[in-house]
Amino acid sequence: MSRILVVDDEPSVRAAFEAVLAGLDHEVVCAAKGAEALQRLKEGPFDLVLLDVCMPGMSGLAALDRIRELQPRLPVIVMTGQGTMETAIEATRRGAFDYHLKPLDPGEMLATIDKALECSRLARGEVRLGADAPPSSADAIIGRCAAMQEVFKAIGRVAPTDATVLIRGETGTGKELVARALYQYSSRAAKPFLPINCVAIPETLLEGELFGHEAGAFTGAERRRIGKFEQAQGGTIFLDEIGDLPPGAQAKLLRLLQERRFERIGSNETIQVDVRIVAATNRDLEESIARGSFREDLYHRLNVVTIRLPPLRERRDDIPLLVDYFLERFSRELDCPRPTLSPEAMERLERFPWPGNVRQLRHVLHRTMIFTRGYPIQVSDLASALEAEPATVGEIVGSARRFDALAGEFLDTYRDDDAYDAFLGSAERAILAEALRRTGGNRTHAARLLGIPRPTLQAKIQKHRLSETL
């Protein structure tokens, strides 16, 4: 549950937000004036502020400045009337997460709230390092193997610098946690941390999201937008899935890395920025360069420092440590006794190939504990959580071979020159549709099933036009 402060002098607006957000399991606190909002912030922690600009007494901009002084990591979404566009832009320059014009579009507003809450969680959530990190509400990067010790050393050495960092590793290995640790232990920890998933935003919108645009710069650009790089002044931008960045955005990012400046789309005004860039990818960038889909000069600019995360199958000795950590953590979250594992169950976990890495292990243990509620965990409990019969390497290989056969059939029949992108797009659409079918169209549950943030799922649903079939 997230705690949201709604600041607006109109009772109807406060009541509408309270009704809608409470229905989404958020705790809502309301304030009618800026001074009252500041007092509320001093009384307890919040995850997000929704702030009206035009209020009697203290203005919204003045309240925003005070909020930024009190809690610089706290995201603030500004709301304003049509006649105060420049004020909204000024609010964004002063550190607001985003702004929306009144009358508010409910769908757009809820999508922005989702993104802001995700940023709040990532920026404010502590990340602990090492094999003995205590289970708590904080996230942790666990490992004693030599490869993970090198990761910890790299974080310690690189975090205090402003060096650009490229984090590489398979899906589920913990790249986001490393990015957050680099931010947390840096000199920029009191400044914004803005994560951007380069595949979660449609390609046509991504460049504007990153660099901003002027009104009329392209079809649909009805007003000026301040980009994430401008918003993150003095802070850190985390570009996840950087290998999927489209060509136009790659060129602008290269210039930003070289000169620390850029222009909004449709503008000749040069904007200087002081932003640290941390990027991550699970793609083979060298192969992407050879195929011409990723710029070699950008690769070298990003590759100042590389941190490589090993897959879980290459550090099986860490599995008991991870199991202990997750069981203790989930027992607290679920308010149930910490369960024991039978020797056969632990052996099963140690032998499993874990294609989804640590993320998959976490989800399996979480699902298992929801059903066992503290009772000893047996092999049969894990089998149901893994959604398979007792796993053998042969069965996993057999599944992979079926997928290989499907890929071969696709290449035999597909005639255009974009087979790679077309196949991945079809596979992505299929797994999204299946997750939505299994959860009855519940996007929150589908996102959890897929192991992706809800805003990412929403963007992919829009990309594949799946909402038309729900």
CSV table of C-alpha atoms in Angstrom, one decimal:
chain,number,residue,atom,x,y,z
A,1,MET,CA,0.0,0.0,0.0
A,2,SER,CA,1.3,3.5,-0.9
A,3,ARG,CA,0.6,6.7,1.0
A,4,ILE,CA,-0.4,9.6,-1.2
A,5,LEU,CA,-0.9,13.3,-0.2
A,6,VAL,CA,-3.5,15.1,-2.3
A,7,VAL,CA,-3.2,18.9,-2.1
A,8,ASP,CA,-6.1,20.9,-3.8
A,9,ASP,CA,-8.4,23.7,-2.6
A,10,GLU,CA,-11.3,22.2,-4.4
A,11,PRO,CA,-13.3,19.7,-2.2
A,12,SER,CA,-14.7,17.8,-5.2
A,13,VAL,CA,-11.1,17.2,-6.5
A,14,ARG,CA,-10.0,15.9,-3.1
A,15,ALA,CA,-13.0,13.7,-2.8
A,16,ALA,CA,-12.6,12.2,-6.3
A,17,PHE,CA,-8.9,11.3,-5.7
A,18,GLU,CA,-9.8,9.9,-2.3
A,19,ALA,CA,-12.5,7.6,-3.7
A,20,VAL,CA,-10.5,6.4,-6.8
A,21,LEU,CA,-7.1,5.9,-5.1
A,22,ALA,CA,-8.5,4.3,-2.0
A,23,GLY,CA,-10.3,1.8,-4.3
A,24,LEU,CA,-6.8,0.9,-5.7
A,25,ASP,CA,-5.6,0.1,-2.1
A,26,HIS,CA,-3.7,3.4,-1.6
A,27,GLU,CA,-3.9,5.4,1.6
A,28,VAL,CA,-5.0,8.9,0.8
A,29,VAL,CA,-4.4,12.0,3.0
A,30,CYS,CA,-5.9,15.3,1.8
A,31,ALA,CA,-4.9,19.0,2.4
A,32,ALA,CA,-6.6,22.1,1.2
A,33,LYS,CA,-3.7,24.5,1.4
A,34,GLY,CA,0.1,24.5,0.9
A,35,ALA,CA,0.9,25.2,4.5
A,36,GLU,CA,-1.4,22.3,5.6
A,37,ALA,CA,0.4,20.0,3.2
A,38,LEU,CA,3.8,20.9,4.7
A,39,GLN,CA,2.5,20.1,8.1
A,40,ARG,CA,1.2,16.7,6.9
A,41,LEU,CA,4.6,15.9,5.5
A,42,LYS,CA,6.3,16.6,8.8
A,43,GLU,CA,3.8,14.3,10.6
A,44,GLY,CA,4.6,11.2,8.6
A,45,PRO,CA,6.1,9.7,5.4
A,46,PHE,CA,4.5,9.7,2.0
A,47,ASP,CA,5.2,8.0,-1.3
A,48,LEU,CA,3.7,10.6,-3.6
A,49,VAL,CA,2.3,14.2,-3.6
A,50,LEU,CA,-0.4,15.4,-6.0
A,51,LEU,CA,-0.2,19.2,-5.9
A,52,ASP,CA,-2.5,21.9,-7.3
A,53,VAL,CA,-0.6,25.0,-8.5
A,54,CYS,CA,-3.3,27.6,-8.0
A,55,MET,CA,-4.3,27.8,-4.3
A,56,PRO,CA,-5.0,30.6,-1.9
A,57,GLY,CA,-2.2,31.6,0.5
A,58,MET,CA,1.0,29.7,-0.3
A,59,SER,CA,1.2,29.0,-4.0
A,60,GLY,CA,1.8,25.6,-5.5
A,61,LEU,CA,5.2,26.6,-6.7
A,62,ALA,CA,6.2,27.8,-3.2
A,63,ALA,CA,4.9,24.6,-1.7
A,64,LEU,CA,6.8,22.6,-4.2
A,65,ASP,CA,10.1,24.3,-3.3
A,66,ARG,CA,9.5,23.6,0.4
A,67,ILE,CA,8.6,19.9,-0.3
A,68,ARG,CA,11.8,19.6,-2.3
A,69,GLU,CA,13.7,21.0,0.7
A,70,LEU,CA,12.0,18.7,3.1
A,71,GLN,CA,12.1,15.5,1.0
A,72,PRO,CA,14.1,15.8,-2.2
A,73,ARG,CA,13.4,12.2,-3.3
A,74,LEU,CA,9.6,12.5,-2.9
A,75,PRO,CA,7.9,12.7,-6.3
A,76,VAL,CA,5.4,15.5,-6.8
A,77,ILE,CA,2.8,15.5,-9.7
A,78,VAL,CA,1.6,19.0,-10.4
A,79,MET,CA,-2.0,19.8,-11.5
A,80,THR,CA,-2.9,23.1,-13.1
A,81,GLY,CA,-5.6,24.8,-15.2
A,82,GLN,CA,-5.3,25.5,-18.9
A,83,GLY,CA,-4.2,29.2,-18.3
A,84,THR,CA,-1.1,28.3,-16.4
A,85,MET,CA,0.9,26.2,-18.8
A,86,GLU,CA,4.2,28.1,-18.2
A,87,THR,CA,3.7,27.8,-14.5
A,88,ALA,CA,3.4,24.0,-14.9
A,89,ILE,CA,6.6,23.9,-16.9
A,90,GLU,CA,8.4,26.0,-14.3
A,91,ALA,CA,7.2,23.5,-11.7
A,92,THR,CA,8.7,20.7,-13.7
A,93,ARG,CA,12.0,22.5,-13.9
A,94,ARG,CA,12.0,23.0,-10.2
A,95,GLY,CA,11.8,19.2,-9.7
A,96,ALA,CA,8.1,18.1,-10.2
A,97,PHE,CA,7.9,14.6,-11.5
A,98,ASP,CA,5.3,15.5,-14.1
A,99,TYR,CA,2.3,17.8,-14.6
A,100,HIS,CA,-1.3,17.4,-15.8
A,101,LEU,CA,-3.8,20.0,-17.1
A,102,LYS,CA,-7.3,20.3,-15.7
A,103,PRO,CA,-9.8,18.9,-16.4
A,104,LEU,CA,-7.8,15.8,-15.7
A,105,ASP,CA,-7.8,12.7,-17.9
A,106,PRO,CA,-8.3,9.8,-15.4
A,107,GLY,CA,-6.4,7.2,-17.5
A,108,GLU,CA,-3.4,9.4,-18.1
A,109,MET,CA,-3.4,10.6,-14.4
A,110,LEU,CA,-3.5,7.0,-13.1
A,111,ALA,CA,-0.7,6.0,-15.4
A,112,THR,CA,1.5,8.9,-14.2
A,113,ILE,CA,0.7,8.0,-10.6
A,114,ASP,CA,1.8,4.4,-11.3
A,115,LYS,CA,5.1,5.6,-12.7
A,116,ALA,CA,5.7,8.0,-9.9
A,117,LEU,CA,5.1,5.4,-7.2
A,118,GLU,CA,7.5,3.1,-8.9
A,119,CYS,CA,10.2,5.8,-9.0
A,120,SER,CA,9.5,6.6,-5.4
A,121,ARG,CA,9.9,2.9,-4.4
A,122,LEU,CA,13.2,2.6,-6.3
A,123,ALA,CA,14.7,5.9,-5.1
A,124,ARG,CA,13.8,5.5,-1.5
A,125,GLY,CA,14.1,1.8,-1.0
A,126,GLU,CA,17.4,0.8,0.6
A,127,VAL,CA,19.6,-1.8,-1.1
A,128,ARG,CA,22.0,-3.8,1.1
A,129,LEU,CA,25.0,-5.7,-0.1
A,130,GLY,CA,26.6,-9.0,1.0
A,131,ALA,CA,25.8,-12.5,2.1
A,132,ASP,CA,24.6,-11.5,5.6
A,133,ALA,CA,22.2,-8.7,4.7
A,134,PRO,CA,19.4,-8.9,7.3
A,135,PRO,CA,15.9,-9.7,5.8
A,136,SER,CA,13.7,-6.6,6.2
A,137,SER,CA,11.7,-4.3,4.0
A,138,ALA,CA,15.0,-3.4,2.3
A,139,ASP,CA,16.1,-5.1,-0.9
A,140,ALA,CA,19.4,-6.9,-0.8
A,141,ILE,CA,22.0,-8.3,-3.2
A,142,ILE,CA,23.0,-11.6,-1.8
A,143,GLY,CA,26.1,-13.7,-2.6
A,144,ARG,CA,29.4,-15.2,-1.3
A,145,CYS,CA,30.7,-16.6,-4.6
A,146,ALA,CA,33.8,-14.9,-6.2
A,147,ALA,CA,31.8,-13.4,-9.0
A,148,MET,CA,29.4,-11.6,-6.6
A,149,GLN,CA,32.3,-10.4,-4.5
A,150,GLU,CA,33.7,-8.7,-7.6
A,151,VAL,CA,30.3,-7.1,-8.1
A,152,PHE,CA,30.3,-5.7,-4.5
A,153,LYS,CA,33.8,-4.4,-5.0
A,154,ALA,CA,32.9,-2.7,-8.2
A,155,ILE,CA,29.8,-1.0,-6.6
A,156,GLY,CA,32.0,0.3,-3.8
A,157,ARG,CA,34.7,1.7,-6.1
A,158,VAL,CA,32.4,3.2,-8.7
A,159,ALA,CA,29.4,4.5,-6.7
A,160,PRO,CA,31.3,7.6,-5.3
A,161,THR,CA,32.4,8.7,-8.8
A,162,ASP,CA,30.3,10.2,-11.6
A,163,ALA,CA,31.4,7.6,-14.1
A,164,THR,CA,28.9,6.2,-16.6
A,165,VAL,CA,28.2,2.6,-15.7
A,166,LEU,CA,26.9,-0.3,-18.0
A,167,ILE,CA,25.3,-3.2,-16.1
A,168,ARG,CA,25.2,-6.4,-18.0
A,169,GLY,CA,23.4,-9.7,-17.2
A,170,GLU,CA,20.5,-12.0,-18.0
A,171,THR,CA,16.9,-11.1,-17.1
A,172,GLY,CA,16.3,-11.6,-13.4
A,173,THR,CA,20.0,-11.3,-12.2
A,174,GLY,CA,19.4,-8.1,-10.3
A,175,LYS,CA,20.6,-5.3,-12.6
A,176,GLU,CA,18.0,-2.8,-11.2
A,177,LEU,CA,19.3,-3.5,-7.6
A,178,VAL,CA,22.8,-2.8,-8.7
A,179,ALA,CA,21.7,0.5,-10.3
A,180,ARG,CA,19.9,1.5,-7.1
A,181,ALA,CA,23.0,0.6,-5.0
A,182,LEU,CA,25.2,2.8,-7.2
A,183,TYR,CA,22.7,5.7,-6.7
A,184,GLN,CA,22.3,5.0,-3.0
A,185,TYR,CA,26.0,5.1,-2.3
A,186,SER,CA,26.8,8.0,-4.6
A,187,SER,CA,27.1,11.7,-3.8
A,188,ARG,CA,23.9,12.2,-5.7
A,189,ALA,CA,21.8,10.2,-3.3
A,190,ALA,CA,19.8,13.2,-2.2
A,191,LYS,CA,18.9,14.1,-5.8
A,192,PRO,CA,16.4,12.5,-8.2
A,193,PHE,CA,16.7,8.9,-9.4
A,194,LEU,CA,14.6,8.4,-12.5
A,195,PRO,CA,14.4,4.9,-14.0
A,196,ILE,CA,13.4,4.6,-17.7
A,197,ASN,CA,12.6,1.2,-19.2
A,198,CYS,CA,13.5,1.7,-22.9
A,199,VAL,CA,11.1,-1.1,-24.0
A,200,ALA,CA,8.2,0.0,-21.8
A,201,ILE,CA,7.6,3.2,-23.7
A,202,PRO,CA,6.5,3.1,-27.3
A,203,GLU,CA,9.3,4.1,-29.7
A,204,THR,CA,7.3,7.0,-31.0
A,205,LEU,CA,7.1,8.5,-27.5
A,206,LEU,CA,10.5,7.5,-26.0
A,207,GLU,CA,12.6,10.4,-27.4
A,208,GLY,CA,10.1,13.0,-26.2
A,209,GLU,CA,10.0,11.2,-22.8
A,210,LEU,CA,13.8,11.4,-22.4
A,211,PHE,CA,14.5,14.8,-24.0
A,212,GLY,CA,11.2,16.6,-24.0
A,213,HIS,CA,9.5,18.4,-26.9
A,214,GLU,CA,7.9,21.7,-27.9
A,215,ALA,CA,4.3,22.2,-28.7
A,216,GLY,CA,3.6,21.3,-32.3
A,217,ALA,CA,6.9,19.4,-32.7
A,218,PHE,CA,5.0,16.4,-34.0
A,219,THR,CA,1.5,15.1,-34.4
A,220,GLY,CA,-0.1,14.9,-30.9
A,221,ALA,CA,2.4,17.2,-29.2
A,222,GLU,CA,-0.2,19.7,-28.0
A,223,ARG,CA,2.0,21.3,-25.4
A,224,ARG,CA,5.6,21.6,-24.3
A,225,ARG,CA,7.0,18.7,-22.3
A,226,ILE,CA,10.0,18.7,-20.1
A,227,GLY,CA,12.0,15.5,-20.5
A,228,LYS,CA,13.4,13.2,-17.9
A,229,PHE,CA,17.0,14.3,-18.4
A,230,GLU,CA,16.0,17.9,-17.6
A,231,GLN,CA,14.0,16.7,-14.6
A,232,ALA,CA,16.8,14.7,-13.2
A,233,GLN,CA,19.2,17.7,-13.0
A,234,GLY,CA,21.9,16.8,-10.5
A,235,GLY,CA,20.7,13.3,-10.1
A,236,THR,CA,20.8,9.9,-11.8
A,237,ILE,CA,19.1,8.4,-14.8
A,238,PHE,CA,18.8,4.6,-15.0
A,239,LEU,CA,18.3,3.5,-18.6
A,240,ASP,CA,17.1,-0.1,-18.4
A,241,GLU,CA,17.1,-2.3,-21.6
A,242,ILE,CA,19.4,0.3,-23.2
A,243,GLY,CA,20.0,-2.2,-26.1
A,244,ASP,CA,16.5,-1.5,-27.3
A,245,LEU,CA,16.9,2.3,-27.6
A,246,PRO,CA,15.8,3.4,-31.0
A,247,PRO,CA,18.3,5.1,-33.4
A,248,GLY,CA,17.1,8.7,-33.0
A,249,ALA,CA,17.4,8.5,-29.2
A,250,GLN,CA,20.7,6.8,-29.5
A,251,ALA,CA,22.1,9.7,-31.4
A,252,LYS,CA,20.9,12.3,-28.9
A,253,LEU,CA,22.1,10.2,-26.0
A,254,LEU,CA,25.6,10.0,-27.6
A,255,ARG,CA,25.7,13.8,-27.8
A,256,LEU,CA,24.5,14.2,-24.2
A,257,LEU,CA,27.3,11.9,-23.0
A,258,GLN,CA,29.8,13.8,-25.0
A,259,GLU,CA,28.8,17.3,-24.4
A,260,ARG,CA,26.3,17.2,-21.5
A,261,ARG,CA,23.7,19.1,-23.5
A,262,PHE,CA,20.8,18.5,-25.8
A,263,GLU,CA,17.8,20.2,-27.4
A,264,ARG,CA,14.1,19.3,-26.9
A,265,ILE,CA,12.4,18.0,-30.0
A,266,GLY,CA,11.3,20.9,-32.1
A,267,SER,CA,13.5,23.4,-30.3
A,268,ASN,CA,16.8,25.2,-31.0
A,269,GLU,CA,17.4,26.0,-27.3
A,270,THR,CA,20.4,24.1,-25.9
A,271,ILE,CA,20.0,22.7,-22.4
A,272,GLN,CA,23.0,21.9,-20.2
A,273,VAL,CA,22.5,19.1,-17.8
A,274,ASP,CA,24.5,17.5,-14.9
A,275,VAL,CA,23.1,14.0,-14.8
A,276,ARG,CA,24.8,10.6,-14.1
A,277,ILE,CA,23.8,7.8,-16.5
A,278,VAL,CA,23.6,4.2,-15.4
A,279,ALA,CA,22.5,1.8,-18.1
A,280,ALA,CA,21.6,-1.9,-18.2
A,281,THR,CA,21.0,-4.5,-20.8
A,282,ASN,CA,20.5,-8.3,-21.2
A,283,ARG,CA,21.3,-8.1,-24.9
A,284,ASP,CA,24.6,-8.9,-26.6
A,285,LEU,CA,25.5,-5.4,-27.6
A,286,GLU,CA,28.5,-6.5,-29.6
A,287,GLU,CA,26.1,-8.6,-31.8
A,288,SER,CA,23.7,-5.6,-32.0
A,289,ILE,CA,26.6,-3.5,-33.2
A,290,ALA,CA,27.4,-6.1,-35.9
A,291,ARG,CA,23.8,-6.1,-37.0
A,292,GLY,CA,23.7,-2.3,-37.2
A,293,SER,CA,21.0,-1.9,-34.5
A,294,PHE,CA,23.2,-0.3,-31.9
A,295,ARG,CA,25.8,2.5,-32.4
A,296,GLU,CA,29.4,1.5,-31.7
A,297,ASP,CA,30.4,5.0,-30.6
A,298,LEU,CA,27.5,5.0,-28.1
A,299,TYR,CA,28.6,1.6,-26.8
A,300,HIS,CA,32.1,2.9,-26.0
A,301,ARG,CA,30.6,6.0,-24.3
A,302,LEU,CA,28.4,3.8,-22.1
A,303,ASN,CA,31.1,1.3,-21.5
A,304,VAL,CA,33.2,3.4,-19.2
A,305,VAL,CA,32.7,0.9,-16.3
A,306,THR,CA,31.0,-2.4,-16.9
A,307,ILE,CA,29.5,-4.5,-14.1
A,308,ARG,CA,28.6,-8.1,-15.1
A,309,LEU,CA,26.1,-10.1,-13.1
A,310,PRO,CA,26.5,-13.9,-13.3
A,311,PRO,CA,23.4,-16.0,-13.9
A,312,LEU,CA,22.2,-18.1,-10.9
A,313,ARG,CA,23.1,-21.3,-12.6
A,314,GLU,CA,26.8,-20.2,-12.4
A,315,ARG,CA,26.6,-19.6,-8.7
A,316,ARG,CA,24.7,-22.5,-7.3
A,317,ASP,CA,26.5,-22.3,-4.0
A,318,ASP,CA,24.6,-19.1,-3.3
A,319,ILE,CA,21.2,-20.7,-3.6
A,320,PRO,CA,21.0,-21.8,0.1
A,321,LEU,CA,21.9,-18.2,1.1
A,322,LEU,CA,19.2,-16.8,-1.2
A,323,VAL,CA,16.6,-19.3,0.0
A,324,ASP,CA,17.3,-18.5,3.7
A,325,TYR,CA,17.0,-14.8,2.9
A,326,PHE,CA,13.7,-15.0,1.0
A,327,LEU,CA,12.1,-17.4,3.5
A,328,GLU,CA,12.9,-15.1,6.4
A,329,ARG,CA,11.7,-12.1,4.5
A,330,PHE,CA,8.5,-13.6,3.3
A,331,SER,CA,7.7,-15.0,6.7
A,332,ARG,CA,7.7,-11.5,8.0
A,333,GLU,CA,5.7,-10.1,5.1
A,334,LEU,CA,3.1,-12.9,5.3
A,335,ASP,CA,3.1,-12.9,9.1
A,336,CYS,CA,3.7,-16.7,9.4
A,337,PRO,CA,6.4,-18.9,10.9
A,338,ARG,CA,9.6,-19.3,9.0
A,339,PRO,CA,9.3,-22.7,7.3
A,340,THR,CA,11.9,-25.4,7.0
A,341,LEU,CA,12.8,-27.1,3.7
A,342,SER,CA,13.2,-30.8,3.4
A,343,PRO,CA,16.7,-31.9,2.1
A,344,GLU,CA,15.0,-33.1,-1.1
A,345,ALA,CA,13.4,-29.7,-1.6
A,346,MET,CA,16.7,-27.9,-1.2
A,347,GLU,CA,18.4,-30.3,-3.6
A,348,ARG,CA,15.6,-29.6,-6.1
A,349,LEU,CA,16.2,-25.9,-5.8
A,350,GLU,CA,20.0,-26.4,-6.2
A,351,ARG,CA,19.6,-28.6,-9.3
A,352,PHE,CA,17.0,-26.5,-11.1
A,353,PRO,CA,18.4,-24.5,-14.1
A,354,TRP,CA,16.7,-21.2,-13.1
A,355,PRO,CA,16.3,-19.6,-16.6
A,356,GLY,CA,14.7,-16.6,-14.8
A,357,ASN,CA,17.6,-16.4,-12.3
A,358,VAL,CA,17.2,-14.8,-8.8
A,359,ARG,CA,13.8,-13.2,-9.7
A,360,GLN,CA,12.4,-16.6,-10.6
A,361,LEU,CA,13.7,-18.1,-7.3
A,362,ARG,CA,12.1,-15.3,-5.4
A,363,HIS,CA,8.7,-15.7,-7.1
A,364,VAL,CA,8.8,-19.5,-6.6
A,365,LEU,CA,9.5,-19.2,-2.9
A,366,HIS,CA,6.9,-16.5,-2.5
A,367,ARG,CA,4.2,-18.5,-4.2
A,368,THR,CA,5.2,-21.6,-2.2
A,369,MET,CA,4.9,-19.8,1.2
A,370,ILE,CA,1.5,-18.3,0.3
A,371,PHE,CA,0.1,-21.8,0.1
A,372,THR,CA,2.2,-23.6,2.8
A,373,ARG,CA,1.8,-20.7,5.4
A,374,GLY,CA,4.8,-21.7,7.5
A,375,TYR,CA,4.6,-25.5,7.3
A,376,PRO,CA,7.7,-27.5,6.1
A,377,ILE,CA,8.2,-27.2,2.4
A,378,GLN,CA,8.4,-30.4,0.4
A,379,VAL,CA,9.3,-31.2,-3.2
A,380,SER,CA,5.7,-31.4,-4.2
A,381,ASP,CA,5.1,-27.8,-2.9
A,382,LEU,CA,7.9,-26.5,-5.1
A,383,ALA,CA,6.7,-28.5,-8.1
A,384,SER,CA,3.3,-26.7,-8.0
A,385,ALA,CA,5.0,-23.3,-7.5
A,386,LEU,CA,7.3,-24.0,-10.5
A,387,GLU,CA,4.1,-24.8,-12.5
A,388,ALA,CA,5.6,-28.1,-13.7
A,389,GLU,CA,6.1,-31.7,-12.7
A,390,PRO,CA,9.3,-32.4,-10.7
A,391,ALA,CA,11.8,-30.7,-12.9
A,392,THR,CA,14.5,-32.5,-14.7
A,393,VAL,CA,17.1,-31.0,-17.0
A,394,GLY,CA,15.7,-33.2,-19.8
A,395,GLU,CA,12.3,-31.7,-19.5
A,396,ILE,CA,13.7,-28.2,-19.6
A,397,VAL,CA,15.8,-29.0,-22.6
A,398,GLY,CA,12.8,-30.6,-24.3
A,399,SER,CA,10.8,-27.4,-23.8
A,400,ALA,CA,13.7,-25.4,-25.2
A,401,ARG,CA,13.8,-27.7,-28.3
A,402,ARG,CA,10.1,-27.1,-28.9
A,403,PHE,CA,10.8,-23.4,-28.9
A,404,ASP,CA,13.7,-23.9,-31.2
A,405,ALA,CA,11.5,-25.8,-33.6
A,406,LEU,CA,8.9,-22.9,-33.5
A,407,ALA,CA,11.7,-20.5,-34.3
A,408,GLY,CA,12.8,-22.6,-37.2
A,409,GLU,CA,9.3,-22.8,-38.6
A,410,PHE,CA,8.9,-19.1,-38.3
A,411,LEU,CA,12.2,-18.5,-40.3
A,412,ASP,CA,11.0,-21.0,-43.0
A,413,THR,CA,7.8,-19.1,-43.6
A,414,TYR,CA,8.5,-15.5,-42.9
A,415,ARG,CA,9.5,-13.5,-46.0
A,416,ASP,CA,10.2,-9.9,-44.9
A,417,ASP,CA,13.6,-8.6,-43.8
A,418,ASP,CA,12.7,-8.0,-40.1
A,419,ALA,CA,12.4,-11.6,-39.0
A,420,TYR,CA,14.2,-11.0,-35.7
A,421,ASP,CA,12.0,-8.2,-34.5
A,422,ALA,CA,8.8,-9.8,-35.8
A,423,PHE,CA,9.5,-13.1,-34.0
A,424,LEU,CA,10.3,-11.3,-30.7
A,425,GLY,CA,7.2,-9.2,-31.1
A,426,SER,CA,5.0,-12.2,-31.7
A,427,ALA,CA,6.4,-14.0,-28.7
A,428,GLU,CA,6.0,-11.0,-26.4
A,429,ARG,CA,2.4,-10.5,-27.5
A,430,ALA,CA,1.7,-14.2,-26.9
A,431,ILE,CA,3.0,-14.3,-23.4
A,432,LEU,CA,1.3,-11.0,-22.5
A,433,ALA,CA,-2.0,-12.3,-23.8
A,434,GLU,CA,-1.6,-15.6,-21.9
A,435,ALA,CA,-0.8,-13.8,-18.6
A,436,LEU,CA,-3.9,-11.6,-19.0
A,437,ARG,CA,-6.0,-14.6,-19.8
A,438,ARG,CA,-4.9,-16.5,-16.7
A,439,THR,CA,-5.5,-13.5,-14.5
A,440,GLY,CA,-8.9,-12.6,-16.0
A,441,GLY,CA,-7.5,-9.3,-17.4
A,442,ASN,CA,-6.3,-8.1,-14.0
A,443,ARG,CA,-3.2,-6.1,-14.9
A,444,THR,CA,-1.7,-5.9,-11.4
A,445,HIS,CA,-1.8,-9.7,-11.1
A,446,ALA,CA,-0.6,-10.2,-14.7
A,447,ALA,CA,2.4,-7.9,-14.0
A,448,ARG,CA,3.3,-10.0,-10.9
A,449,LEU,CA,2.9,-13.2,-12.9
A,450,LEU,CA,5.3,-11.9,-15.6
A,451,GLY,CA,7.7,-10.3,-13.1
A,452,ILE,CA,7.5,-6.8,-14.6
A,453,PRO,CA,6.3,-3.5,-13.2
A,454,ARG,CA,2.7,-2.6,-13.9
A,455,PRO,CA,3.5,0.5,-15.9
A,456,THR,CA,5.7,-1.7,-18.1
A,457,LEU,CA,2.8,-4.1,-18.7
A,458,GLN,CA,0.5,-1.2,-19.5
A,459,ALA,CA,2.9,0.2,-22.1
A,460,LYS,CA,3.3,-3.2,-23.7
A,461,ILE,CA,-0.5,-3.7,-23.7
A,462,GLN,CA,-0.8,-0.4,-25.6
A,463,LYS,CA,2.1,-1.3,-27.9
A,464,HIS,CA,0.4,-4.6,-29.0
A,465,ARG,CA,-3.2,-3.2,-28.8
A,466,LEU,CA,-4.2,-5.9,-26.4
A,467,SER,CA,-6.7,-3.7,-24.6
A,468,GLU,CA,-8.9,-4.1,-27.6
A,469,THR,CA,-9.2,-7.8,-26.9
A,470,LEU,CA,-9.7,-7.6,-23.1
